[in-house]
Tab-separated table of C-alpha atoms in Angstrom:
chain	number	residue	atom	x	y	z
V	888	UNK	CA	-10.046	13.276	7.741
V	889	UNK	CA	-8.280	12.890	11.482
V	890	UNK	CA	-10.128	9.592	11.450
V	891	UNK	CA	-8.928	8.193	7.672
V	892	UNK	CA	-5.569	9.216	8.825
V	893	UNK	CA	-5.279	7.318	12.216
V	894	UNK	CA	-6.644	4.195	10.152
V	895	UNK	CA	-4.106	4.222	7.696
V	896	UNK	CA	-1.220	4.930	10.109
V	897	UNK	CA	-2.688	2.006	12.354
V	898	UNK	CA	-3.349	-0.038	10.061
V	899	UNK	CA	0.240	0.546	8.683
V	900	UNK	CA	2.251	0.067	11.999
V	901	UNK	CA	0.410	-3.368	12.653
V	902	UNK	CA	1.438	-4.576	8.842
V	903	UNK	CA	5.453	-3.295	10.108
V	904	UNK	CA	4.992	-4.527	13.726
V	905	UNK	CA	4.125	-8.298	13.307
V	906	UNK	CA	5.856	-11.728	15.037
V	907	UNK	CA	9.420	-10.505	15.199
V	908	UNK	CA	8.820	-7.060	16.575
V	909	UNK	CA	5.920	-7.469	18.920
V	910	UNK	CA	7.207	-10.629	20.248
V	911	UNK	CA	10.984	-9.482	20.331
V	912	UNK	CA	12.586	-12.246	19.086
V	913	UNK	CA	13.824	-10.453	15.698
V	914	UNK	CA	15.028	-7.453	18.754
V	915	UNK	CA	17.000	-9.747	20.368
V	916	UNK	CA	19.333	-10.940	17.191
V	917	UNK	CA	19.007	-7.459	15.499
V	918	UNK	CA	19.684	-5.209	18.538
V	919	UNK	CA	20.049	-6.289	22.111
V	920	UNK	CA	23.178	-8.397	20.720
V	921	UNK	CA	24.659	-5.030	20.467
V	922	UNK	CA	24.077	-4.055	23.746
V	923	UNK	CA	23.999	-0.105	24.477
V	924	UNK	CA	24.972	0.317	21.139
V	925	UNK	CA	21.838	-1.600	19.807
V	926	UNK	CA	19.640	1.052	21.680
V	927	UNK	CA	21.206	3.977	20.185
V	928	UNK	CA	20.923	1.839	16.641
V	929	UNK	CA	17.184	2.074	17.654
V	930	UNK	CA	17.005	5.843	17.750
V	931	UNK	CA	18.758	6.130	14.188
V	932	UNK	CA	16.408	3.671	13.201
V	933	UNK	CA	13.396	5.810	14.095
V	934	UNK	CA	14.145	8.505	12.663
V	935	UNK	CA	14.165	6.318	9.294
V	936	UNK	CA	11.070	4.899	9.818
V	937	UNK	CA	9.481	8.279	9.996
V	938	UNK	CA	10.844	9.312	6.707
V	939	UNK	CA	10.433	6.402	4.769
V	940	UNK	CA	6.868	5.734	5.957
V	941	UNK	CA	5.927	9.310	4.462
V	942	UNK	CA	7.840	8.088	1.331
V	943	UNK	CA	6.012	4.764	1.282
V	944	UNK	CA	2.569	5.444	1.721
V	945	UNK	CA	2.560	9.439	-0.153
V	946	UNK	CA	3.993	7.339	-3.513
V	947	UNK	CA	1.131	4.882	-3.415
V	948	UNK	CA	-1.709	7.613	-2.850
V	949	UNK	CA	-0.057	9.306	-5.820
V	950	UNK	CA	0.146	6.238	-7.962
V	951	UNK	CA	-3.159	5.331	-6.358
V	952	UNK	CA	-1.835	1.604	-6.763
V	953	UNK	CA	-3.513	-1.127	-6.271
V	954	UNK	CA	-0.403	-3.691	-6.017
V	955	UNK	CA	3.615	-3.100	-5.844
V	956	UNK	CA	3.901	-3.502	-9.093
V	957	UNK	CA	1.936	-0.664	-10.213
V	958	UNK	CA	4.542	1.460	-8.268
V	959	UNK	CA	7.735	0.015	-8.991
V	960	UNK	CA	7.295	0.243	-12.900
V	961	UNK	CA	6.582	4.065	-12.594
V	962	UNK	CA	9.932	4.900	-10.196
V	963	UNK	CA	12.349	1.912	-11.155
V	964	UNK	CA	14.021	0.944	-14.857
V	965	UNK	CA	12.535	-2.157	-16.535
V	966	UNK	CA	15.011	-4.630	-15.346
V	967	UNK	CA	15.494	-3.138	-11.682
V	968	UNK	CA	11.309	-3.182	-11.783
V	969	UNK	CA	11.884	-6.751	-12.616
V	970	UNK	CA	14.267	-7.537	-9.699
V	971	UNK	CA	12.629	-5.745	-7.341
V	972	UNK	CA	9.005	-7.111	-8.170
V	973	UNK	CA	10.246	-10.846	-8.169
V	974	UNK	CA	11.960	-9.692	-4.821
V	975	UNK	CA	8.803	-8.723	-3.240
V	976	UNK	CA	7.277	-11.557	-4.081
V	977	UNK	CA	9.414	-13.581	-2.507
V	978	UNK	CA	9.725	-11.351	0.457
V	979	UNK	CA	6.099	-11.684	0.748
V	980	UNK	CA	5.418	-15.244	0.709
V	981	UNK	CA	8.406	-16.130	2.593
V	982	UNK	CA	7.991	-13.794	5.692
V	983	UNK	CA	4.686	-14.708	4.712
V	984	UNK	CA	4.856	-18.317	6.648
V	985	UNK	CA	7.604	-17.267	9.079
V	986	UNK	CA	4.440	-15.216	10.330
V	987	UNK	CA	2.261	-18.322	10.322
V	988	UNK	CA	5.795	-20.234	12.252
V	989	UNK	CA	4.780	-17.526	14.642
V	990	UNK	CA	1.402	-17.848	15.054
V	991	UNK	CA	2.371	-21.451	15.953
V	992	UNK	CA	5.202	-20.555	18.512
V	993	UNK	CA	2.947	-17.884	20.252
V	994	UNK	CA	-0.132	-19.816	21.580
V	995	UNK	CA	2.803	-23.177	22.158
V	996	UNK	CA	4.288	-21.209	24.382
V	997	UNK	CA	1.207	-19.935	26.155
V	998	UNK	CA	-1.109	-22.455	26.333
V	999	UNK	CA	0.596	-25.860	25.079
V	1000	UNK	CA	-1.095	-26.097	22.051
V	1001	UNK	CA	0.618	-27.846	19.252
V	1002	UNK	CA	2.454	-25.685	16.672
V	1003	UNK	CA	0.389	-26.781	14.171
V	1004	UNK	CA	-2.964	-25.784	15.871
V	1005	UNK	CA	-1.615	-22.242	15.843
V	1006	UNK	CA	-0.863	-21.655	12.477
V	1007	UNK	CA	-3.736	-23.351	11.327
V	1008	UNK	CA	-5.888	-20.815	13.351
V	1009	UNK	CA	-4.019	-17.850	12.061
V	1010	UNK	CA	-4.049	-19.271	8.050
V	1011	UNK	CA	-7.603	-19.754	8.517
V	1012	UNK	CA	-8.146	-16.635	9.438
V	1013	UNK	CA	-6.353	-14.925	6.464
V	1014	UNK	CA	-8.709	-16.686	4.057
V	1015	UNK	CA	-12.100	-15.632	6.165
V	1016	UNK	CA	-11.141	-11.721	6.454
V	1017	UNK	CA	-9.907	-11.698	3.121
V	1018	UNK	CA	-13.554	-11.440	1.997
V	1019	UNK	CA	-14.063	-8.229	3.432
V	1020	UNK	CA	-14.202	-4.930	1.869
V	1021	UNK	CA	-11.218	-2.719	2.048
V	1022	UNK	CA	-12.289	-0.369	4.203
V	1023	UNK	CA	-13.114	-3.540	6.613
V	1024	UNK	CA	-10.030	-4.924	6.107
V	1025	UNK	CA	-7.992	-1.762	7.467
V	1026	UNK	CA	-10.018	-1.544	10.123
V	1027	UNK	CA	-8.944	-5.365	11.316
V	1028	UNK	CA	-5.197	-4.281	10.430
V	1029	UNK	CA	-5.203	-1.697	13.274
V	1030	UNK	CA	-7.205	-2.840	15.682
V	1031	UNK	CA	-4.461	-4.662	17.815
V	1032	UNK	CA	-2.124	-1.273	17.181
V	1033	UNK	CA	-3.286	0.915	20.331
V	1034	UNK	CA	-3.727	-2.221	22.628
V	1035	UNK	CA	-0.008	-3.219	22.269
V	1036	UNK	CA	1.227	0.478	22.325
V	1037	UNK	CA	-0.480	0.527	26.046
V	1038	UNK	CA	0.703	-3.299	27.017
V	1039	UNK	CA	4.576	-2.416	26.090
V	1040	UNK	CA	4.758	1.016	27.782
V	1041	UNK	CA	2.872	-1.154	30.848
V	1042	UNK	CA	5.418	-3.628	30.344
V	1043	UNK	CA	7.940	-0.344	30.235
V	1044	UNK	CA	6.936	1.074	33.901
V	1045	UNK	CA	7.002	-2.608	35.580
V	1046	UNK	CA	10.657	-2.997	33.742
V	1047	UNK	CA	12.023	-0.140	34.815
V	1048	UNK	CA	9.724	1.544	38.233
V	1049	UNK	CA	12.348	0.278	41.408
V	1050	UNK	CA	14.813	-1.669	39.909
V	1051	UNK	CA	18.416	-1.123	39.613
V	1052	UNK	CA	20.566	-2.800	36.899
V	1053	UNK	CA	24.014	-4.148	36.457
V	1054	UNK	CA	24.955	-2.688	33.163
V	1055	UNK	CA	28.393	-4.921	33.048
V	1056	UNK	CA	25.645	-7.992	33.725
V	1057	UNK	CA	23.719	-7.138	30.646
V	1058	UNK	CA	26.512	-6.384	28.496
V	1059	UNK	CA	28.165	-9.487	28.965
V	1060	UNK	CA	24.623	-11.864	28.591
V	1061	UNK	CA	23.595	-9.479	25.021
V	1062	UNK	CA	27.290	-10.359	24.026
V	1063	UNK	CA	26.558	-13.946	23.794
V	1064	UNK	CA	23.293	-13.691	21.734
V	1065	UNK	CA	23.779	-14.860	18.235
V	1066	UNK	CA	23.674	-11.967	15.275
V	1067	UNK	CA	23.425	-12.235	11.989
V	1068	UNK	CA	25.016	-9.075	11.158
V	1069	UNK	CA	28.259	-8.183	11.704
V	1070	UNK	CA	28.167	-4.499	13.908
V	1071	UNK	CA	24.954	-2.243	15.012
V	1072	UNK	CA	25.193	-0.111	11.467
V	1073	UNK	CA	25.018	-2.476	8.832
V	1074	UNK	CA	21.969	-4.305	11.523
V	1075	UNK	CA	19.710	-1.589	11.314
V	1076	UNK	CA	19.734	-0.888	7.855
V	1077	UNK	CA	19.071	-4.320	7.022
V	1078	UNK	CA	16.611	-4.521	9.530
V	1079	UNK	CA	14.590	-1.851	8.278
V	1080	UNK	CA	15.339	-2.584	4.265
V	1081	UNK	CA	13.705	-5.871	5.632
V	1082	UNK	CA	10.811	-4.247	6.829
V	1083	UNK	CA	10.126	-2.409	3.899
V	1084	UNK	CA	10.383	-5.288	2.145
V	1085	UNK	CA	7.460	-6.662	4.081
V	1086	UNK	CA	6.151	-3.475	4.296
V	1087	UNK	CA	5.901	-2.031	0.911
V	1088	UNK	CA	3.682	-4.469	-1.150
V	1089	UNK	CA	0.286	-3.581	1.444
V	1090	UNK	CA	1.727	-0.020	2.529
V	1091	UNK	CA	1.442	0.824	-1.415
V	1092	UNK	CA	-2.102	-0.902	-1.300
V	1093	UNK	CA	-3.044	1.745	1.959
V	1094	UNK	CA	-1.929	4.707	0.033
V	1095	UNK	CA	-3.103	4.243	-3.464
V	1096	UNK	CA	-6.810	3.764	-0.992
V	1097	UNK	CA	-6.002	7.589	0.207
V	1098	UNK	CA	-7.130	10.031	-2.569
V	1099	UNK	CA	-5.439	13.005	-0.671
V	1100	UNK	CA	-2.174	13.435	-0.702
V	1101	UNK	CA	-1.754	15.664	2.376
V	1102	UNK	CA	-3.372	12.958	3.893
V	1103	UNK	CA	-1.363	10.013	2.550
V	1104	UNK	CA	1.923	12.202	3.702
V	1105	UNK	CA	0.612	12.438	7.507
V	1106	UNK	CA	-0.694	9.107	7.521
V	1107	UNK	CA	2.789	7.541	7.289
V	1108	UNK	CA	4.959	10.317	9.756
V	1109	UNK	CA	2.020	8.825	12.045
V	1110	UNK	CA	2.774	5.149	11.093
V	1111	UNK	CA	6.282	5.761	11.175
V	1112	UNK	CA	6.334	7.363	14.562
V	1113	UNK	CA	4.425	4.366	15.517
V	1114	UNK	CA	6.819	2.005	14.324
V	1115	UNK	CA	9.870	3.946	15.697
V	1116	UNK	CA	8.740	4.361	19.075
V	1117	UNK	CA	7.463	0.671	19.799
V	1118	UNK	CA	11.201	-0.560	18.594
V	1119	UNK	CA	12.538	1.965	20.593
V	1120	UNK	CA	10.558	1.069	23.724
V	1121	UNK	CA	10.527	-3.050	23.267
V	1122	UNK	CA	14.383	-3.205	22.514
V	1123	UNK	CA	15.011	-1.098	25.872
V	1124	UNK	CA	12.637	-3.599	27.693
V	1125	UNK	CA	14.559	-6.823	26.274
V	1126	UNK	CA	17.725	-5.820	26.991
V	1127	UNK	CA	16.465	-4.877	30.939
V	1128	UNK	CA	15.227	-8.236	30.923
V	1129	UNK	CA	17.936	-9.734	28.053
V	1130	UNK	CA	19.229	-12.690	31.156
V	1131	UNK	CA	15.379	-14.109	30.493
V	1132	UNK	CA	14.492	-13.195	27.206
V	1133	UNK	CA	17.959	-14.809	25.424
V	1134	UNK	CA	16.129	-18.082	26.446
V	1135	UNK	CA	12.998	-18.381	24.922
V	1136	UNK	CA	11.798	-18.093	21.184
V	1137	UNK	CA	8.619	-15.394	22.329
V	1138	UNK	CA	10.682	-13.019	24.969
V	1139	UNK	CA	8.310	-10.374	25.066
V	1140	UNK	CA	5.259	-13.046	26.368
V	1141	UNK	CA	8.162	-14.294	28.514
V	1142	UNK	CA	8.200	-10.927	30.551
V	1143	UNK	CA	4.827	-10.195	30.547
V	1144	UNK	CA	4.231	-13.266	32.112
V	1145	UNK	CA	6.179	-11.730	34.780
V	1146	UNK	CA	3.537	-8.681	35.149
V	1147	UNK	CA	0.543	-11.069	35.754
V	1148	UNK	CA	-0.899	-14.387	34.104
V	1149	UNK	CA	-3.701	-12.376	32.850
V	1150	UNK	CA	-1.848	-9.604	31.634
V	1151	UNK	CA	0.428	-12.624	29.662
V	1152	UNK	CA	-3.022	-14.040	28.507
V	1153	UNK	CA	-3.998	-10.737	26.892
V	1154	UNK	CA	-0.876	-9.898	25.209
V	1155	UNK	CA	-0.521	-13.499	23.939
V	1156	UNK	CA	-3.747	-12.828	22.145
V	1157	UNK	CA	-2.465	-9.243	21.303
V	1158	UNK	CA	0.898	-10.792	19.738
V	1159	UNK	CA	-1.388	-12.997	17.649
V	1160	UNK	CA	-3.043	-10.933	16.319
V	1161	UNK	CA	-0.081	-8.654	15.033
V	1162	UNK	CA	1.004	-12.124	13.558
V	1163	UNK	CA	-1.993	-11.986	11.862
V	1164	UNK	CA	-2.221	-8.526	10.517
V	1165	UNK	CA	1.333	-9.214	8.638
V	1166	UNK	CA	0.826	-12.411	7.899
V	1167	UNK	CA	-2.756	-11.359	6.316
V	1168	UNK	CA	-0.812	-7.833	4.514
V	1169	UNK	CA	1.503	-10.425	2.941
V	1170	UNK	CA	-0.678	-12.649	1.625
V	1171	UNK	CA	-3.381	-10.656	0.374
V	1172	UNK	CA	-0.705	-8.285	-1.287
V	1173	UNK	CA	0.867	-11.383	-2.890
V	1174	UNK	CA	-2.926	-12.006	-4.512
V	1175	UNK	CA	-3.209	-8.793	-5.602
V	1176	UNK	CA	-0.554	-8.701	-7.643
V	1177	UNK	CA	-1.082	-12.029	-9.567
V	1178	UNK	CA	-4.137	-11.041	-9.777
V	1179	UNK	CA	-3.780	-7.520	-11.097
V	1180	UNK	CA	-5.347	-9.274	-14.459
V	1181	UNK	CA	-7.782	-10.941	-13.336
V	1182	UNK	CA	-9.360	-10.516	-10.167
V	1183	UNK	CA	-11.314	-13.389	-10.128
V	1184	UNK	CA	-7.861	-15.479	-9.626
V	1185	UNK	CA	-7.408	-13.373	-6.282
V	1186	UNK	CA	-8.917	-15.715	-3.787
V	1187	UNK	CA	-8.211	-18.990	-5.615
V	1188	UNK	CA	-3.953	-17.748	-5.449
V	1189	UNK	CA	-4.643	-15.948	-2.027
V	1190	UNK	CA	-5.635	-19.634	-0.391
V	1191	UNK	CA	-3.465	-21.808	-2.457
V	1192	UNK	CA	-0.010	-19.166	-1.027
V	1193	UNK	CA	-1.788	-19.766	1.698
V	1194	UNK	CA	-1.830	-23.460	1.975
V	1195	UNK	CA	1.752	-23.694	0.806
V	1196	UNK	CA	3.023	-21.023	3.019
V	1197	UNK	CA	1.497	-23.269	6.384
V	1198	UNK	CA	2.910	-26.398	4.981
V	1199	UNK	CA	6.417	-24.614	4.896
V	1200	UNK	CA	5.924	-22.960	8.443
V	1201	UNK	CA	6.851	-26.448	10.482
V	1202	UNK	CA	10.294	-24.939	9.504
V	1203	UNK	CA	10.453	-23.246	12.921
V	1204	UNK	CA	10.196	-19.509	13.745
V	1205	UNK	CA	13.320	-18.691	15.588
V	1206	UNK	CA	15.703	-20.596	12.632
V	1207	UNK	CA	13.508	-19.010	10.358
V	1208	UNK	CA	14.016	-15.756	11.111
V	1209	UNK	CA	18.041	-16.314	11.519
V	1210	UNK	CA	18.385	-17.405	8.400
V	1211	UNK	CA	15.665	-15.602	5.889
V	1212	UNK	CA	15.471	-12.180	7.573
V	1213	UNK	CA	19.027	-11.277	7.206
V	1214	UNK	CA	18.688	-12.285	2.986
V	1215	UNK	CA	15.840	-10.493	2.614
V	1216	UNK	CA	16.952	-7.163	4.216
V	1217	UNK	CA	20.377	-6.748	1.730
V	1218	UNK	CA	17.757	-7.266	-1.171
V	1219	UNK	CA	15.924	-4.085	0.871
V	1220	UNK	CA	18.952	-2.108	0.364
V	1221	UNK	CA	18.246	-1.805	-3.650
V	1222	UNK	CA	14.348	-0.955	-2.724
V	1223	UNK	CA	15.164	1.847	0.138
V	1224	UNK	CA	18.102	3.514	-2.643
V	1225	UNK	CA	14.944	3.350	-5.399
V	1226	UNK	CA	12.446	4.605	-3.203
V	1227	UNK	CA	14.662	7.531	-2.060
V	1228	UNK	CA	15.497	8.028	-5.519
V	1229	UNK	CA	12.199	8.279	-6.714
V	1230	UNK	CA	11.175	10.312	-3.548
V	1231	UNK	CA	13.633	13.012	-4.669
V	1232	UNK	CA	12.787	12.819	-8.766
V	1233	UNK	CA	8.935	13.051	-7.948
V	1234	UNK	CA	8.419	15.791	-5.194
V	1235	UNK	CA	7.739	18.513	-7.219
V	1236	UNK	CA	5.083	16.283	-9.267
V	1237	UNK	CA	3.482	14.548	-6.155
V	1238	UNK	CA	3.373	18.681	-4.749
V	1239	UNK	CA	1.978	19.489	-8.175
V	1240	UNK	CA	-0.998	16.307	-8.203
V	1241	UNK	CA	-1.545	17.217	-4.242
V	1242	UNK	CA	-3.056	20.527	-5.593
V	1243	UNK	CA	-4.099	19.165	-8.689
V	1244	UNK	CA	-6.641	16.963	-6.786
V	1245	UNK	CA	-7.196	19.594	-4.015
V	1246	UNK	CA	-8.843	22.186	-6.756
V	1247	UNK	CA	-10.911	18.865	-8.074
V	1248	UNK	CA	-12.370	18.150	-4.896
V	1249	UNK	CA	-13.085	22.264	-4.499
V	1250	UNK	CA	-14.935	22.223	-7.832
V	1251	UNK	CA	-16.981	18.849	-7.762
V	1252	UNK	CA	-18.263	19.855	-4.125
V	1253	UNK	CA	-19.910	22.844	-5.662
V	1254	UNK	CA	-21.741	20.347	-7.774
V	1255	UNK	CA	-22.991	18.936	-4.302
V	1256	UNK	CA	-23.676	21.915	-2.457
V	1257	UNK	CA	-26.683	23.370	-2.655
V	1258	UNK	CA	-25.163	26.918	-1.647
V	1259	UNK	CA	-22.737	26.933	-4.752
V	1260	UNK	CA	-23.190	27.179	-8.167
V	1261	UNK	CA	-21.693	24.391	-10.319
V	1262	UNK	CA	-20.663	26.159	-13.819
V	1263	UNK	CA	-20.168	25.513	-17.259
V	1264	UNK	CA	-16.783	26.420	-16.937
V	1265	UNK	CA	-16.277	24.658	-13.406
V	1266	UNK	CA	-17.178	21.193	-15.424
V	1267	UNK	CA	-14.730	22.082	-17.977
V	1268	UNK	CA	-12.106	22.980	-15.258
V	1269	UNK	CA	-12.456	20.115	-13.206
V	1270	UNK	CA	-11.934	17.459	-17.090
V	1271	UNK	CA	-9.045	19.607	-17.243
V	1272	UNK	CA	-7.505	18.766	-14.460
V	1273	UNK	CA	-8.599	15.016	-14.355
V	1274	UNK	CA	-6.495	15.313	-17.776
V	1275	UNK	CA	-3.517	17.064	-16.089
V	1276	UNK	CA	-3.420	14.242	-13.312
V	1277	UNK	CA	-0.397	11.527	-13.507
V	1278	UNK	CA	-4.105	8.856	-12.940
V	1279	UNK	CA	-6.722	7.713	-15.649
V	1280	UNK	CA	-8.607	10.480	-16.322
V	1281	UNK	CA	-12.280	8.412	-15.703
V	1282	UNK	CA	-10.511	6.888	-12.692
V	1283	UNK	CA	-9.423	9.856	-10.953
V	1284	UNK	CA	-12.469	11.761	-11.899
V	1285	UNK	CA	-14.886	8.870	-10.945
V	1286	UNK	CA	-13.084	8.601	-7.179
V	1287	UNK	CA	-12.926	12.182	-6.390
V	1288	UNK	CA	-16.857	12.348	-7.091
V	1289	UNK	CA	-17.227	9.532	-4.814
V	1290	UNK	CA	-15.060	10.835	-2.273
V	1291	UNK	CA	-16.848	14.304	-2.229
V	1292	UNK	CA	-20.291	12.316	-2.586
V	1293	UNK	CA	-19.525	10.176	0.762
V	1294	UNK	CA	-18.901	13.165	2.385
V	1295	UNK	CA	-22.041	14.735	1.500
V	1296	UNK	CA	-23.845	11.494	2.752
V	1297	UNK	CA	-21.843	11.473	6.079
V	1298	UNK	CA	-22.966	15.046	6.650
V	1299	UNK	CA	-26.717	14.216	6.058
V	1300	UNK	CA	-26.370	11.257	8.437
């Protein structure tokens, strides 16, 4: 269970954490142009992430989703559901090729490489690992998650370990970065209504994976902590560093380059791939949901977005994220006020189904367990319940067998 739960939460923070926040360029016009006061906007911001990544990922493993939409038309009215889908779409496919815009900026800036070579590489690689099973696929989402956490706090130490800083210096240089929002408050809730717009259409896919609830709830405090603490951590770092980093469009790979070239080599490769594990989220959660009809259309749609989305990239990262991520986060206000909302309507029900599949699981191991007896009445119990559940019936009965069954198998391994 310890181990399902670090996956998801991983896998969740390296969705949240892609070209903007691990290279710090969406810091830098969100944050450091703020100064001190884009710090302590950090801290509130946390604290957000924490709650709403609970929220996020507990609604989808009670849904047990399989795309947004699946969500949104159980928690939002049929026209806000409307909105709100054709927002995510959007959200998707357009943050979608700012990612690949990344992918291109990050390995031009490192090695010279054209732009284009770059985002080819990373769109290629959303069509190969989308032919992986899930459980594959979440694996490849977190992998890059612990390596960065250890790179930024190393980046951390050499930032601030015997230096001394003229505050008046750094207030003055953040002053004369660019914003798109007009004061601290209004640019960290639109920063993180953007995320969850980018956020939401895989983090519902993650949880509606998780069959227990409990787990699904701990899963995103984990993810969220993540989340909080790296933009915590980086912001402090740029705005140490903000008289280099206000000139370049990566200025996180601009200060590790600082530490050592191999250290910049490694986290170059690091920053890609968090390019790539949003960029991929996107994507594939933009398939899913066309394709929630037919899932043969999935890959045929997943590499056609695709296609598009890396023809549309040679827009340019840094004027891409000035002018789409600021859009994109008001239209996040209406989803974070639905979410909470729904969070707050549902508790008592998502406490109720927690149980509800707790006692299933209790009942159908007994079936498996060659020290318990597996009743008459235990069968009829456990179709009760499956009955009782907010899922399908067959569905929910089918996956808690499975899930009970896999554990059996692990054991006897």
């Amino acid at each position: 269970m310890l181990k399902r739960i670090l996956n998801i939460s991983l896998a969740y923070v390296g969705v949240v954490i892609g070209a903007g926040l691990s290279s710090g360029q969406d810091l830098m016009q969100y944050f450091v142009s703020f100064g001190k006061w884009g710090i302590i906007g950090t801290i509130v911001l946390g604290i957000i992430s924490v709650v709403f990544g609970k929220i996020i990922i507990t609604l989808g493993s009670y849904f047990r989703s399989n795309d947004h939409s699946e969500v949104l038309s159980q928690i939002a009215g049929p026209i806000t559901n409307k909105i709100l889908d054709i927002a995510l779409i959007v959200s998707c496919f357009v943050v979608g090729f700012v990612m690949i815009a990344g992918a291109g900026s990050n390995l031009n800036q490192q090695f010279g490489l054209p732009f284009w070579a770059g985002g080819l590489l990373c769109a290629a690689l959303i069509i190969i690992v989308s032919f992986l099973d899930f459980e594959k696929i979440t694996g490849v989402l977190g992998i890059f998650t612990p390596i960065v956490f250890i790179m930024i706090i190393i980046i951390a130490v050499h930032t601030f370990t015997n230096r001394s800083f003229d505050f008046d210096e750094l207030e003055a240089i953040s002053a004369t970065i660019p914003s798109p929002m007009p004061n601290v408050w209004i640019s960290l809730l639109n920063y993180f209504a953007l995320a969850v717009m980018t956020a939401v259409p895989m983090a519902f896919v993650l949880g509606g994976s998780i069959m227990r609830i409990g787990v699904a709830e701990k899963s995103g405090i984990l993810g969220g902590l993540g989340v909080s603490i790296i933009i915590t951590v980086v912001t402090c770092v740029l705005y140490a560093n903000v008289k280099l980093a206000s000139t370049v469009d990566m200025p996180m790979l601009a200060i590790a380059e600082q530490i050592h070239p191999i250290f910049s080599l490694i986290y170059a490769f690091v920053i890609y791939g968090l390019i790539f594990n949003t960029a991929f989220s996107l994507f594939y959660a933009l398939a899913k949901r066309f394709s929630s009809d037919n899932p043969k259309r999935f890959y045929p749609i997943l590499i056609g977005t695709v296609v598009i989305g890396y023809a549309l990239s040679f827009m340019g990262f840094k004027e891409l994220v000035s002018i789409m991520y600021p859009i994109l986060g008001y239209i996040g206000f209406v989803m974070l006020a639905i979410l909470t909302i729904a969070w707050i309507k549902e508790k008592s029900n998502i406490k109720g189904e927690k149980f509800l599949r707790r006692k299933m699981i209790r009942l159908i191991t007994k079936k498996y367990d060659d020290n318990q007896d597996y009743t008459i009445k235990d069968k009829e119990k456990f179709h009760q319940l499956g009955e009782d559940s907010i899922v399908d019936t067959q569905s929910i009965k089918s996956d808690i067998k499975d899930l009970v069954k896999e554990k059996f198998n692990d054991d006897t391994r």
